[in-house]
mmCIF file of C-alpha atoms in Angstrom:
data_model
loop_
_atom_site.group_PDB
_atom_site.id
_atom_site.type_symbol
_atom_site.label_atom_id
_atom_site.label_comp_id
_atom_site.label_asym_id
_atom_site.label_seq_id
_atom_site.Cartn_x
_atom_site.Cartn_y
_atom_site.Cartn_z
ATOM 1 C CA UNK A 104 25.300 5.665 -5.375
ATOM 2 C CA UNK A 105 24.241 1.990 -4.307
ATOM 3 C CA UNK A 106 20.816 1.211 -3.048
ATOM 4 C CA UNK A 107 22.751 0.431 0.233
ATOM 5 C CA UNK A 108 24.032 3.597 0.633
ATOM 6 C CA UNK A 109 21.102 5.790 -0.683
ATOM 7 C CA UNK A 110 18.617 6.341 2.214
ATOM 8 C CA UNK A 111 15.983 7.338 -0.973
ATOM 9 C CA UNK A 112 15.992 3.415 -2.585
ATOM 10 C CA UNK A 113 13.113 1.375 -2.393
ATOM 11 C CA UNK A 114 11.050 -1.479 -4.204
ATOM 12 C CA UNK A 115 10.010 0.828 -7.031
ATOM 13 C CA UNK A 116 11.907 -0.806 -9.550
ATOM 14 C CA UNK A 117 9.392 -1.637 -12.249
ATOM 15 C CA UNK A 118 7.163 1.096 -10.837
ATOM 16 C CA UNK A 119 4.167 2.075 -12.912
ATOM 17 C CA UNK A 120 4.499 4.781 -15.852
ATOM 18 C CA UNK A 121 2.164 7.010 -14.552
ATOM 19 C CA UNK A 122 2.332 9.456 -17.018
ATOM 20 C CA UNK A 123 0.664 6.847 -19.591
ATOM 21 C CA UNK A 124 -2.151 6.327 -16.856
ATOM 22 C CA UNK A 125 -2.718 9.816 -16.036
ATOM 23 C CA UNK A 126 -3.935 11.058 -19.006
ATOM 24 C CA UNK A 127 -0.838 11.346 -21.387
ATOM 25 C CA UNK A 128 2.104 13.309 -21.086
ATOM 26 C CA UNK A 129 2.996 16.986 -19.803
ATOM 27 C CA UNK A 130 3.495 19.476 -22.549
ATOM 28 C CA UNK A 131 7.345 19.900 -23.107
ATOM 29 C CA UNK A 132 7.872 23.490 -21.616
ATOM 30 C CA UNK A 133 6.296 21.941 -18.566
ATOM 31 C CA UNK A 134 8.868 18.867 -18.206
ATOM 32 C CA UNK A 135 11.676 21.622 -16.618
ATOM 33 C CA UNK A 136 11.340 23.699 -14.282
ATOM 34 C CA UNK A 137 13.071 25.245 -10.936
ATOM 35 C CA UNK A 138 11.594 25.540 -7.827
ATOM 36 C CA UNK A 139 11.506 26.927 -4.594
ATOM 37 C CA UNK A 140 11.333 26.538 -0.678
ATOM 38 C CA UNK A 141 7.796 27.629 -0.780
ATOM 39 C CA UNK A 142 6.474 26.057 -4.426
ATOM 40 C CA UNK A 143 8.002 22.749 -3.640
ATOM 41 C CA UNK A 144 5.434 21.118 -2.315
ATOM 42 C CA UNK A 145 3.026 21.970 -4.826
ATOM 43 C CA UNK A 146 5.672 21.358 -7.763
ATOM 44 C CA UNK A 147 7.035 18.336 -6.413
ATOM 45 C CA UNK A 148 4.824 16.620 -3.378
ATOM 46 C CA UNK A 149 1.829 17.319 -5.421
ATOM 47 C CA UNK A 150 3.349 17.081 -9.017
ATOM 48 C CA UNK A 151 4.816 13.488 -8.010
ATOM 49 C CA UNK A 152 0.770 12.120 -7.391
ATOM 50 C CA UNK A 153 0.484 12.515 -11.245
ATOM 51 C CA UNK A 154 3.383 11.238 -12.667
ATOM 52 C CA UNK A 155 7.306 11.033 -11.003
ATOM 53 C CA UNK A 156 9.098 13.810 -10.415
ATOM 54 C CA UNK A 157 12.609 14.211 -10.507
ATOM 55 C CA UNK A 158 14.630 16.967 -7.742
ATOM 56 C CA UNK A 159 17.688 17.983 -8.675
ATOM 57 C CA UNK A 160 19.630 19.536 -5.764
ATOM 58 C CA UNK A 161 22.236 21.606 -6.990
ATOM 59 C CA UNK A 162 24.122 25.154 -6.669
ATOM 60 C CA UNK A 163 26.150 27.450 -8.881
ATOM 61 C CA UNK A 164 29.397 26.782 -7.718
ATOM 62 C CA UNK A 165 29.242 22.804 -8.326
ATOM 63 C CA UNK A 166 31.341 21.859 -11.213
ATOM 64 C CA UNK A 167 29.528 18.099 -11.734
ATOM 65 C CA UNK A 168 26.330 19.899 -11.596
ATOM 66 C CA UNK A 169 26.440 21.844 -14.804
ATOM 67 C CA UNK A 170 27.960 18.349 -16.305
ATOM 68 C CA UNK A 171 24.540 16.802 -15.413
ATOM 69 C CA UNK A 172 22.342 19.247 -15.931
ATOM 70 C CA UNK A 173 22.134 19.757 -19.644
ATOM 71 C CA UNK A 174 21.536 15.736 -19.550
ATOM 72 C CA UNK A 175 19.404 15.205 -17.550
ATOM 73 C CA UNK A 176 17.030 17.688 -18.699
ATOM 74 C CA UNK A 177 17.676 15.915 -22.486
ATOM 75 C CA UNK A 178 16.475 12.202 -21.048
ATOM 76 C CA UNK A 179 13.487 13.737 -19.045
ATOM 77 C CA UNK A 180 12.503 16.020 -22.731
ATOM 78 C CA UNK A 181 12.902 13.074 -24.541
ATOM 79 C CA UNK A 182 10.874 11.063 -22.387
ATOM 80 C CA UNK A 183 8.037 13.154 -23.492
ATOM 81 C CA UNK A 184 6.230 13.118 -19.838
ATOM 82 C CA UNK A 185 6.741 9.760 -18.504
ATOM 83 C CA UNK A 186 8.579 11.876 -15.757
ATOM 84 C CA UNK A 187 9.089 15.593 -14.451
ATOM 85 C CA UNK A 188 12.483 17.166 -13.447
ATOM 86 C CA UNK A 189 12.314 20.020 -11.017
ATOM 87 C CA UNK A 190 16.170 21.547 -10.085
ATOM 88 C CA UNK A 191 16.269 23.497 -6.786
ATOM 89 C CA UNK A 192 18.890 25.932 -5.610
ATOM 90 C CA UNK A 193 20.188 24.733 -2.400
ATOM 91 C CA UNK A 194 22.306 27.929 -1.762
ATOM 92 C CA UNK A 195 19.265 30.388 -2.314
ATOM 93 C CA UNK A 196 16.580 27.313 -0.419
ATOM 94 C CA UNK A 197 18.766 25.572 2.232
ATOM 95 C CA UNK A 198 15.810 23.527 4.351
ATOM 96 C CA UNK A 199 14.571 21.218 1.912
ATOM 97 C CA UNK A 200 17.493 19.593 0.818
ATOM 98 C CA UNK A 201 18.563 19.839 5.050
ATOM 99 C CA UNK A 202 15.548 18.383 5.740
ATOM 100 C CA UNK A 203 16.537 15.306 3.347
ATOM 101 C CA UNK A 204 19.878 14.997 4.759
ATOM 102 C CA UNK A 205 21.212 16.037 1.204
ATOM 103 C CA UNK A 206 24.680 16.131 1.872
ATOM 104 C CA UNK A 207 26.366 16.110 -1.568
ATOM 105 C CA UNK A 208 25.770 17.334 -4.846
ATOM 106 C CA UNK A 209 24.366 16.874 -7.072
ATOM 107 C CA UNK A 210 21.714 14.697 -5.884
ATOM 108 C CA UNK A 211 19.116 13.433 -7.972
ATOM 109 C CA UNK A 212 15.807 11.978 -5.614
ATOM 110 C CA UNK A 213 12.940 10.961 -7.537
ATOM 111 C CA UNK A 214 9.201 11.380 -5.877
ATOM 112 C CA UNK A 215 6.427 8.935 -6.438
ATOM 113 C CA UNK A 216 2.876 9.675 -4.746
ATOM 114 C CA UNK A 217 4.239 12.615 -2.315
ATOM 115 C CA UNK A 218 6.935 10.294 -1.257
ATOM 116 C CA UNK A 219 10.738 10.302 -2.453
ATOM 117 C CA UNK A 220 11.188 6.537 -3.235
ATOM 118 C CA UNK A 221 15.050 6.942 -4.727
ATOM 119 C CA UNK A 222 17.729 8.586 -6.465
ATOM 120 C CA UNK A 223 21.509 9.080 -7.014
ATOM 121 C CA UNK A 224 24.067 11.371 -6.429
ATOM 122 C CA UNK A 225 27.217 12.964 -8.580
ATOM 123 C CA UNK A 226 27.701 13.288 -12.350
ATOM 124 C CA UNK A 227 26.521 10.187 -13.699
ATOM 125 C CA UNK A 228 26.673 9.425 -17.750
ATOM 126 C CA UNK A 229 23.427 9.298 -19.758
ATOM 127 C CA UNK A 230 22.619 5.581 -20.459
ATOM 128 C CA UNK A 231 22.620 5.860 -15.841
ATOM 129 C CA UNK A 232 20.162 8.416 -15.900
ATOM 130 C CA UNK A 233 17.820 6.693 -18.705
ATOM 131 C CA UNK A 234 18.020 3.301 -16.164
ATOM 132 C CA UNK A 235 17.171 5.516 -13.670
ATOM 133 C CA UNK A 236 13.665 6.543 -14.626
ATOM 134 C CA UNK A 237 12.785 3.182 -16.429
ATOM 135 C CA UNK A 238 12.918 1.965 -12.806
ATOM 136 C CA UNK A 239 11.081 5.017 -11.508
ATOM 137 C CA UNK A 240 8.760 5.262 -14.467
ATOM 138 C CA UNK A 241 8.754 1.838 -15.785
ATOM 139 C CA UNK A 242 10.514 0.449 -19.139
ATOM 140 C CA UNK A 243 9.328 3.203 -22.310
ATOM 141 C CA UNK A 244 6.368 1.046 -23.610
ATOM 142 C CA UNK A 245 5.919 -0.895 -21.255
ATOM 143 C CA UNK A 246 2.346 -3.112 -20.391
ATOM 144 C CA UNK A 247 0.215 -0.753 -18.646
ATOM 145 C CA UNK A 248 -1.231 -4.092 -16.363
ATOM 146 C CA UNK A 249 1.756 -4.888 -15.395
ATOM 147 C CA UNK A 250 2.703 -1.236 -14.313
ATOM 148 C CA UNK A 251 -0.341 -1.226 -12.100
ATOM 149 C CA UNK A 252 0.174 -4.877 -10.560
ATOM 150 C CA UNK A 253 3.606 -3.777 -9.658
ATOM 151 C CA UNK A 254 2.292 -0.396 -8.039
ATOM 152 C CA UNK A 255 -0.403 -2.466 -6.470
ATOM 153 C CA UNK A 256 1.946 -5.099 -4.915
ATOM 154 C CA UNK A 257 4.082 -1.903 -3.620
ATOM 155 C CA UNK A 258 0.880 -0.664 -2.156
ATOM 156 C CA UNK A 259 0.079 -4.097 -0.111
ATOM 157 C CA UNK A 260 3.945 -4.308 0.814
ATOM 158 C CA UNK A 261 3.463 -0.799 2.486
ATOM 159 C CA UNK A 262 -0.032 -1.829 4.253
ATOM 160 C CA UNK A 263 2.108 -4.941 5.560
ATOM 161 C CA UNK A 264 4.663 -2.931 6.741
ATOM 162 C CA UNK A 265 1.921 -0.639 8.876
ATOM 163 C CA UNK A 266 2.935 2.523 6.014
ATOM 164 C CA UNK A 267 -1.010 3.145 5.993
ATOM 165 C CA UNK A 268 -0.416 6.542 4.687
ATOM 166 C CA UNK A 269 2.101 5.513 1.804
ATOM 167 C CA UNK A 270 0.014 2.661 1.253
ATOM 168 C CA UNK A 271 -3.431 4.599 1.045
ATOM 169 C CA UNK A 272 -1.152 7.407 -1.461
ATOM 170 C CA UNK A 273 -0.494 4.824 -3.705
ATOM 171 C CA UNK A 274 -3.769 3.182 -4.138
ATOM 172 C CA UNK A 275 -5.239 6.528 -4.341
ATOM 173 C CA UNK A 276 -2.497 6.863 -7.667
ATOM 174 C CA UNK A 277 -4.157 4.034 -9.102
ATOM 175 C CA UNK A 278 -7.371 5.137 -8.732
ATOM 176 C CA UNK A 279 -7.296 8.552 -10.176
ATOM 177 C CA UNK A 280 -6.308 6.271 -13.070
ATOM 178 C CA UNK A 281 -8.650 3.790 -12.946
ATOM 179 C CA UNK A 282 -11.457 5.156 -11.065
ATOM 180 C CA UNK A 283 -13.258 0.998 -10.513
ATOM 181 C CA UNK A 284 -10.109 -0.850 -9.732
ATOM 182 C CA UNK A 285 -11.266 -3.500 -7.582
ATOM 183 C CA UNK A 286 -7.874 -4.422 -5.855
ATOM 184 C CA UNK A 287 -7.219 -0.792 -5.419
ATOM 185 C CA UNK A 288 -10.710 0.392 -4.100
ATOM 186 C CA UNK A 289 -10.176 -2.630 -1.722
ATOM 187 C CA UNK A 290 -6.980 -1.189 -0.746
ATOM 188 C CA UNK A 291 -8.348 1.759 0.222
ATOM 189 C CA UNK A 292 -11.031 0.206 2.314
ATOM 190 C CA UNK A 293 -8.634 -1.761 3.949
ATOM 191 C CA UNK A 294 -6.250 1.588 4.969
ATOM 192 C CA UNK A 295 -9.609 2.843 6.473
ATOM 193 C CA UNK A 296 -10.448 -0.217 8.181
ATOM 194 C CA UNK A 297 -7.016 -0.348 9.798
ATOM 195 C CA UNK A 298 -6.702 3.433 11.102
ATOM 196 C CA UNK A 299 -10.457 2.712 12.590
ATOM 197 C CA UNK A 300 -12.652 4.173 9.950
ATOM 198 C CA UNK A 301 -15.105 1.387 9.554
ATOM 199 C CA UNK A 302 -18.080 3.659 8.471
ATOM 200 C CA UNK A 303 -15.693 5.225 5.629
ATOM 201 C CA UNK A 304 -15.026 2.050 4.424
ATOM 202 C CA UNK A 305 -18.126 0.867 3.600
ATOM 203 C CA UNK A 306 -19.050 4.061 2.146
ATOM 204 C CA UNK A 307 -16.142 3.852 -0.346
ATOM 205 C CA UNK A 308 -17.689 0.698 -1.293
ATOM 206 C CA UNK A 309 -20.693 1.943 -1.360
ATOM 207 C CA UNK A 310 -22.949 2.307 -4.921
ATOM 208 C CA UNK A 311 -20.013 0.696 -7.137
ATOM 209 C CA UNK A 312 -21.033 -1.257 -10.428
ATOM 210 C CA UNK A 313 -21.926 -4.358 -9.813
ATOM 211 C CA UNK A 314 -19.151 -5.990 -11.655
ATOM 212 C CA UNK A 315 -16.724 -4.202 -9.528
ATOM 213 C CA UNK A 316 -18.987 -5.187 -6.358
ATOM 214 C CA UNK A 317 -18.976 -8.563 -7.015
ATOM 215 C CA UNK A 318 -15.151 -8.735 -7.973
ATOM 216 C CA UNK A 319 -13.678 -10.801 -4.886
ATOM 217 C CA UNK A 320 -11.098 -8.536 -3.248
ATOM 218 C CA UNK A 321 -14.385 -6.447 -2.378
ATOM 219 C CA UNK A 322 -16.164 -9.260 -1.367
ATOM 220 C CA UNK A 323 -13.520 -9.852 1.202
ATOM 221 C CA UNK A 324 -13.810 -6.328 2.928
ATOM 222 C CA UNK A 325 -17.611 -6.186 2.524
ATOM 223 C CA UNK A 326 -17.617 -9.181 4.392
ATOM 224 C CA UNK A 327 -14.663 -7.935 6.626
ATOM 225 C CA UNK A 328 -17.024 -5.042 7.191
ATOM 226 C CA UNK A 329 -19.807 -7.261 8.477
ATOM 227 C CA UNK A 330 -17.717 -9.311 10.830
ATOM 228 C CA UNK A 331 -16.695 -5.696 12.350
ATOM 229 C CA UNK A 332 -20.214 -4.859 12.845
ATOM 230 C CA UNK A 333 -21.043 -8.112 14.138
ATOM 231 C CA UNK A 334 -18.519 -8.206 16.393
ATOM 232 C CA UNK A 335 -19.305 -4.678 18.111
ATOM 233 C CA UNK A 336 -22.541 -6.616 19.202
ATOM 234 C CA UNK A 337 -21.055 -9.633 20.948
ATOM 235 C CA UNK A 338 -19.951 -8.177 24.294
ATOM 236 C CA UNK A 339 -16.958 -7.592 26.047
ATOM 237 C CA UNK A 340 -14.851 -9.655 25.261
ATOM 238 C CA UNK A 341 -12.760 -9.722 28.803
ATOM 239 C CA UNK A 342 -16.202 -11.172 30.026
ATOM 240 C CA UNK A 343 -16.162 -14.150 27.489
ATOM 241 C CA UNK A 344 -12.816 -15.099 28.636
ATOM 242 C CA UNK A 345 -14.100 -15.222 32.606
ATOM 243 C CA UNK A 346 -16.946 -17.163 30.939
ATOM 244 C CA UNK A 347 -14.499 -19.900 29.175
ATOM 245 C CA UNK A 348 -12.328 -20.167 32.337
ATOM 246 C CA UNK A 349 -15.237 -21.006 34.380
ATOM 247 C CA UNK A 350 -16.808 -23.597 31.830
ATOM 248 C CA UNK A 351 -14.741 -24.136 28.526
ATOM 249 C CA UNK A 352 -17.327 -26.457 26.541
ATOM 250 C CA UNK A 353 -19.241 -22.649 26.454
ATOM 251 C CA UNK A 354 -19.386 -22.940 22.333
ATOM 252 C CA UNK A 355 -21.382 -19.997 22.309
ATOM 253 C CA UNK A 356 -19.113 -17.831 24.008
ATOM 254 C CA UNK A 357 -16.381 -19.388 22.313
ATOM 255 C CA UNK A 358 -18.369 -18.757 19.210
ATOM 256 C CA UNK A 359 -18.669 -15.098 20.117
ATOM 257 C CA UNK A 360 -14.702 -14.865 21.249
ATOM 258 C CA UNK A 361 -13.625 -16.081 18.369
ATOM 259 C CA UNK A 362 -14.994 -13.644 16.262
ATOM 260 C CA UNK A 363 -14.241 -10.545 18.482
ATOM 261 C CA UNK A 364 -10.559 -11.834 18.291
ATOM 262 C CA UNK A 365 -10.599 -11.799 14.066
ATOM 263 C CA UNK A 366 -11.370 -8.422 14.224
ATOM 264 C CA UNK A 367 -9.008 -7.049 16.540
ATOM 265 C CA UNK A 368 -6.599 -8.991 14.109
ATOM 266 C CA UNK A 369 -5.428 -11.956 16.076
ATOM 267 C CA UNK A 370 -6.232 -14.169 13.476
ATOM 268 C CA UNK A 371 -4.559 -17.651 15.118
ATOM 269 C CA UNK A 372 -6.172 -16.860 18.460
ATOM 270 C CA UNK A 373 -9.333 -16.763 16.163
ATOM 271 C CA UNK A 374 -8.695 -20.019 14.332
ATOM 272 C CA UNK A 375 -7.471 -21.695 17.445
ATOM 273 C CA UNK A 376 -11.504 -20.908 19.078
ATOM 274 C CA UNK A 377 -13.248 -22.349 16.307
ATOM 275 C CA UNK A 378 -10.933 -25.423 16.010
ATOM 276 C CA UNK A 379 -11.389 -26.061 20.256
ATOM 277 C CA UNK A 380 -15.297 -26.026 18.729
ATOM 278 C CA UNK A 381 -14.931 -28.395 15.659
ATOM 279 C CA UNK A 382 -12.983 -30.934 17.645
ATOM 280 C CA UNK A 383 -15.306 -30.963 20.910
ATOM 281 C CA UNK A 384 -18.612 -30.443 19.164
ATOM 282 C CA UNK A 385 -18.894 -30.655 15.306
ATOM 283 C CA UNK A 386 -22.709 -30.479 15.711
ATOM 284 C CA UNK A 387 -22.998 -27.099 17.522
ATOM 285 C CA UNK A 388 -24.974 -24.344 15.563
ATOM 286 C CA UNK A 389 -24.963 -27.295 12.935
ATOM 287 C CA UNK A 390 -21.203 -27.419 12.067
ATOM 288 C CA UNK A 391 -21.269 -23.802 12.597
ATOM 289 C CA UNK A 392 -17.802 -23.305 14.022
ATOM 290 C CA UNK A 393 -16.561 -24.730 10.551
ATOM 291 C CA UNK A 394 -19.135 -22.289 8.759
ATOM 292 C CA UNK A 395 -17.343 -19.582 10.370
ATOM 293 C CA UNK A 396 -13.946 -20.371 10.109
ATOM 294 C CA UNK A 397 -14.453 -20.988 6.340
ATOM 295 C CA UNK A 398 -15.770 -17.049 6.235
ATOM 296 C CA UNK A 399 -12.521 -16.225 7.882
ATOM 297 C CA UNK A 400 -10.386 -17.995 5.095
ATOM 298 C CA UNK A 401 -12.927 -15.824 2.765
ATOM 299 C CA UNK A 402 -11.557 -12.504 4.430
ATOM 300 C CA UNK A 403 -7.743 -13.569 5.193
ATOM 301 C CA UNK A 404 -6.943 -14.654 1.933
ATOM 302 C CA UNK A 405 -5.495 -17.927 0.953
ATOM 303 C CA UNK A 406 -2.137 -17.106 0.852
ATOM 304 C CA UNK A 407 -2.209 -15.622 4.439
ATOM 305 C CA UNK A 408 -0.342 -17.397 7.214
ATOM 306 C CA UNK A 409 -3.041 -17.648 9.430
ATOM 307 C CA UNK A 410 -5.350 -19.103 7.152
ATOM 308 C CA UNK A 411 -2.870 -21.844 6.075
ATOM 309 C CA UNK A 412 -2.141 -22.906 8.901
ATOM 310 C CA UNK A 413 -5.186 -23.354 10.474
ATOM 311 C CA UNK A 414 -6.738 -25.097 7.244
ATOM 312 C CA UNK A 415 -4.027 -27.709 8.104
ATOM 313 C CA UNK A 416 -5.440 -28.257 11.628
ATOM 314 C CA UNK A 417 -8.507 -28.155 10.183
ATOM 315 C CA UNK A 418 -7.824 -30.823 7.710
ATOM 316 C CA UNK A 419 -6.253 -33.004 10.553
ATOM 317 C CA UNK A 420 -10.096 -32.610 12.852
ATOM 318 C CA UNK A 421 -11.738 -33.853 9.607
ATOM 319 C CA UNK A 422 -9.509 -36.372 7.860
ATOM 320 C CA UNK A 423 -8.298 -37.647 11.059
#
């Protein structure tokens, strides 16, 4: 089955080995198991926040079922835990596999963080199946940093993408391994920040060590936090607008706008404020449209569109 034509494929190739971050591997006898309609969450939703779990969906009568099986279950025993493989019945429990538009068997779909994230269908030989879960699980061995960067980078590809929940599932992964990872605790702050949860935010941030506190991704929502608060303060924003239309040299309400508009997340309508400032009035609030913007890069990031592309306007108002 190609990744084209398997509605389960994603980006998880490289994907962390959980079971080497979760606290070591499963005992064997606990490696196989079948399910049911009304234990699969806990067995595989569940299960799959630990470490990956593999669902076989199969049924008596399937010929290249019992060819797989007995493999299958070898790799995942031999892998001694880096994943799980849980078979279900799809004569005796019909709705799960209907639910996942399973339409062939056998079907392999592996679950990471609650989510299925890929898999294969039919008969396939063994060296398939042991590429399989080094993309699920991550290469036998391999650097535990790198397993995390990738499942980090997966994590910010799903915030991108507006998958807040899959986004937040993941970073929660990473920190039940690594209870003080700065990038993911940010993460997490960030998820909250974006669904409207401010307040939760800054109490996940709240009473960390300070060498995780000062570690610069949490800088950046601490200070994301503050411009949120600040912002609440400044007024309605409608009203600044009326204000600017009937005198646009207002630098305090432009001031004022322009931060109202980075929080709402229209970062170049933001930029563009300050920049109207700079070029008009570089001594207002004592180059303070320039302070500001410069606390914006802090928060945006380097790399971010926005804030490239309004340091190049602002390096044409100074160098000019």
């Amino acid at each position: 089955m190609s990744a084209s034509d398997n509605p389960y494929a994603s980006s998880y190739g490289g994907q962390m080995n959980v079971s080497a971050s979760y606290g070591g591997a499963a005992p064997a006898d606990d490696l196989v198991k079948d399910t049911t309609t009304a234990n699969f969450s806990r067995d595989v939703l569940e299960a799959s926040r630990q470490q990956p779990v593999l669902v076989d969906f199969w049924a008596p009568w399937c010929g290249p079922c019992k060819q797989l099986q007995p493999i299958i279950e070898k790799v995942v025993r031999e892998g001694a835990g880096r994943v799980k493989l849980v078979k279900l019945n799809i004569d005796d429990h019909p709705s799960i596999p209907g639910q996942l538009g399973i339409q062939s068997i056998p079907a392999v779909i592996a679950f990471v963080a609650g989510r299925p994230v890929d898999g294969f269908m039919g008969a396939v030989p063994e060296s398939q199946i042991r590429a399989f879960i080094d993309k699920i699980a991550g290469p036998a061995g391999a650097d535990e940093k790198a397993e995390m960067e990738a499942l980090l980078a997966e994590a910010k590809t799903r915030f991108d993408a507006g998958d807040l929940s899959g986004a937040a599932d993941l970073y929660g992964a990473l920190l039940q391994a690594d209870p003080e990872n700065a990038a993911a605790l940010a993460g997490i702050a960030e998820c909250m920040i974006a669904v409207g949860q401010p307040e939760n935010a800054r109490q996940a941030l709240a009473n960390l060590p300070e060498a995780v506190a000062a570690d610069p991704a949490i800088a950046a929502v601490a200070k994301k936090l503050d411009q949120i608060e600040e912002a609440r303060k400044l007024g309605d924003p409608s009203a600044l607008e009326h204000t600017l239309a009937l005198n646009p040299d207002d630098h305090a309400a432009r001031l004022n706008l322009a931060k109202i508009r980075n929080v709402e997340g229209d970062r170049q309508a933001a930029a563009d404020h300050l920049l109207y400032i700079m070029k008009h009035d570089r001594a207002f609030e004592d180059d303070g449209a320039r302070r500001e913007l410069l606390q914006f890069f802090e928060v945006w990031g380097p790399k971010d569109p926005a804030t490239i592309a309004a340091r190049r306007k602002l390096s044409s108002i100074l160098f000019s």
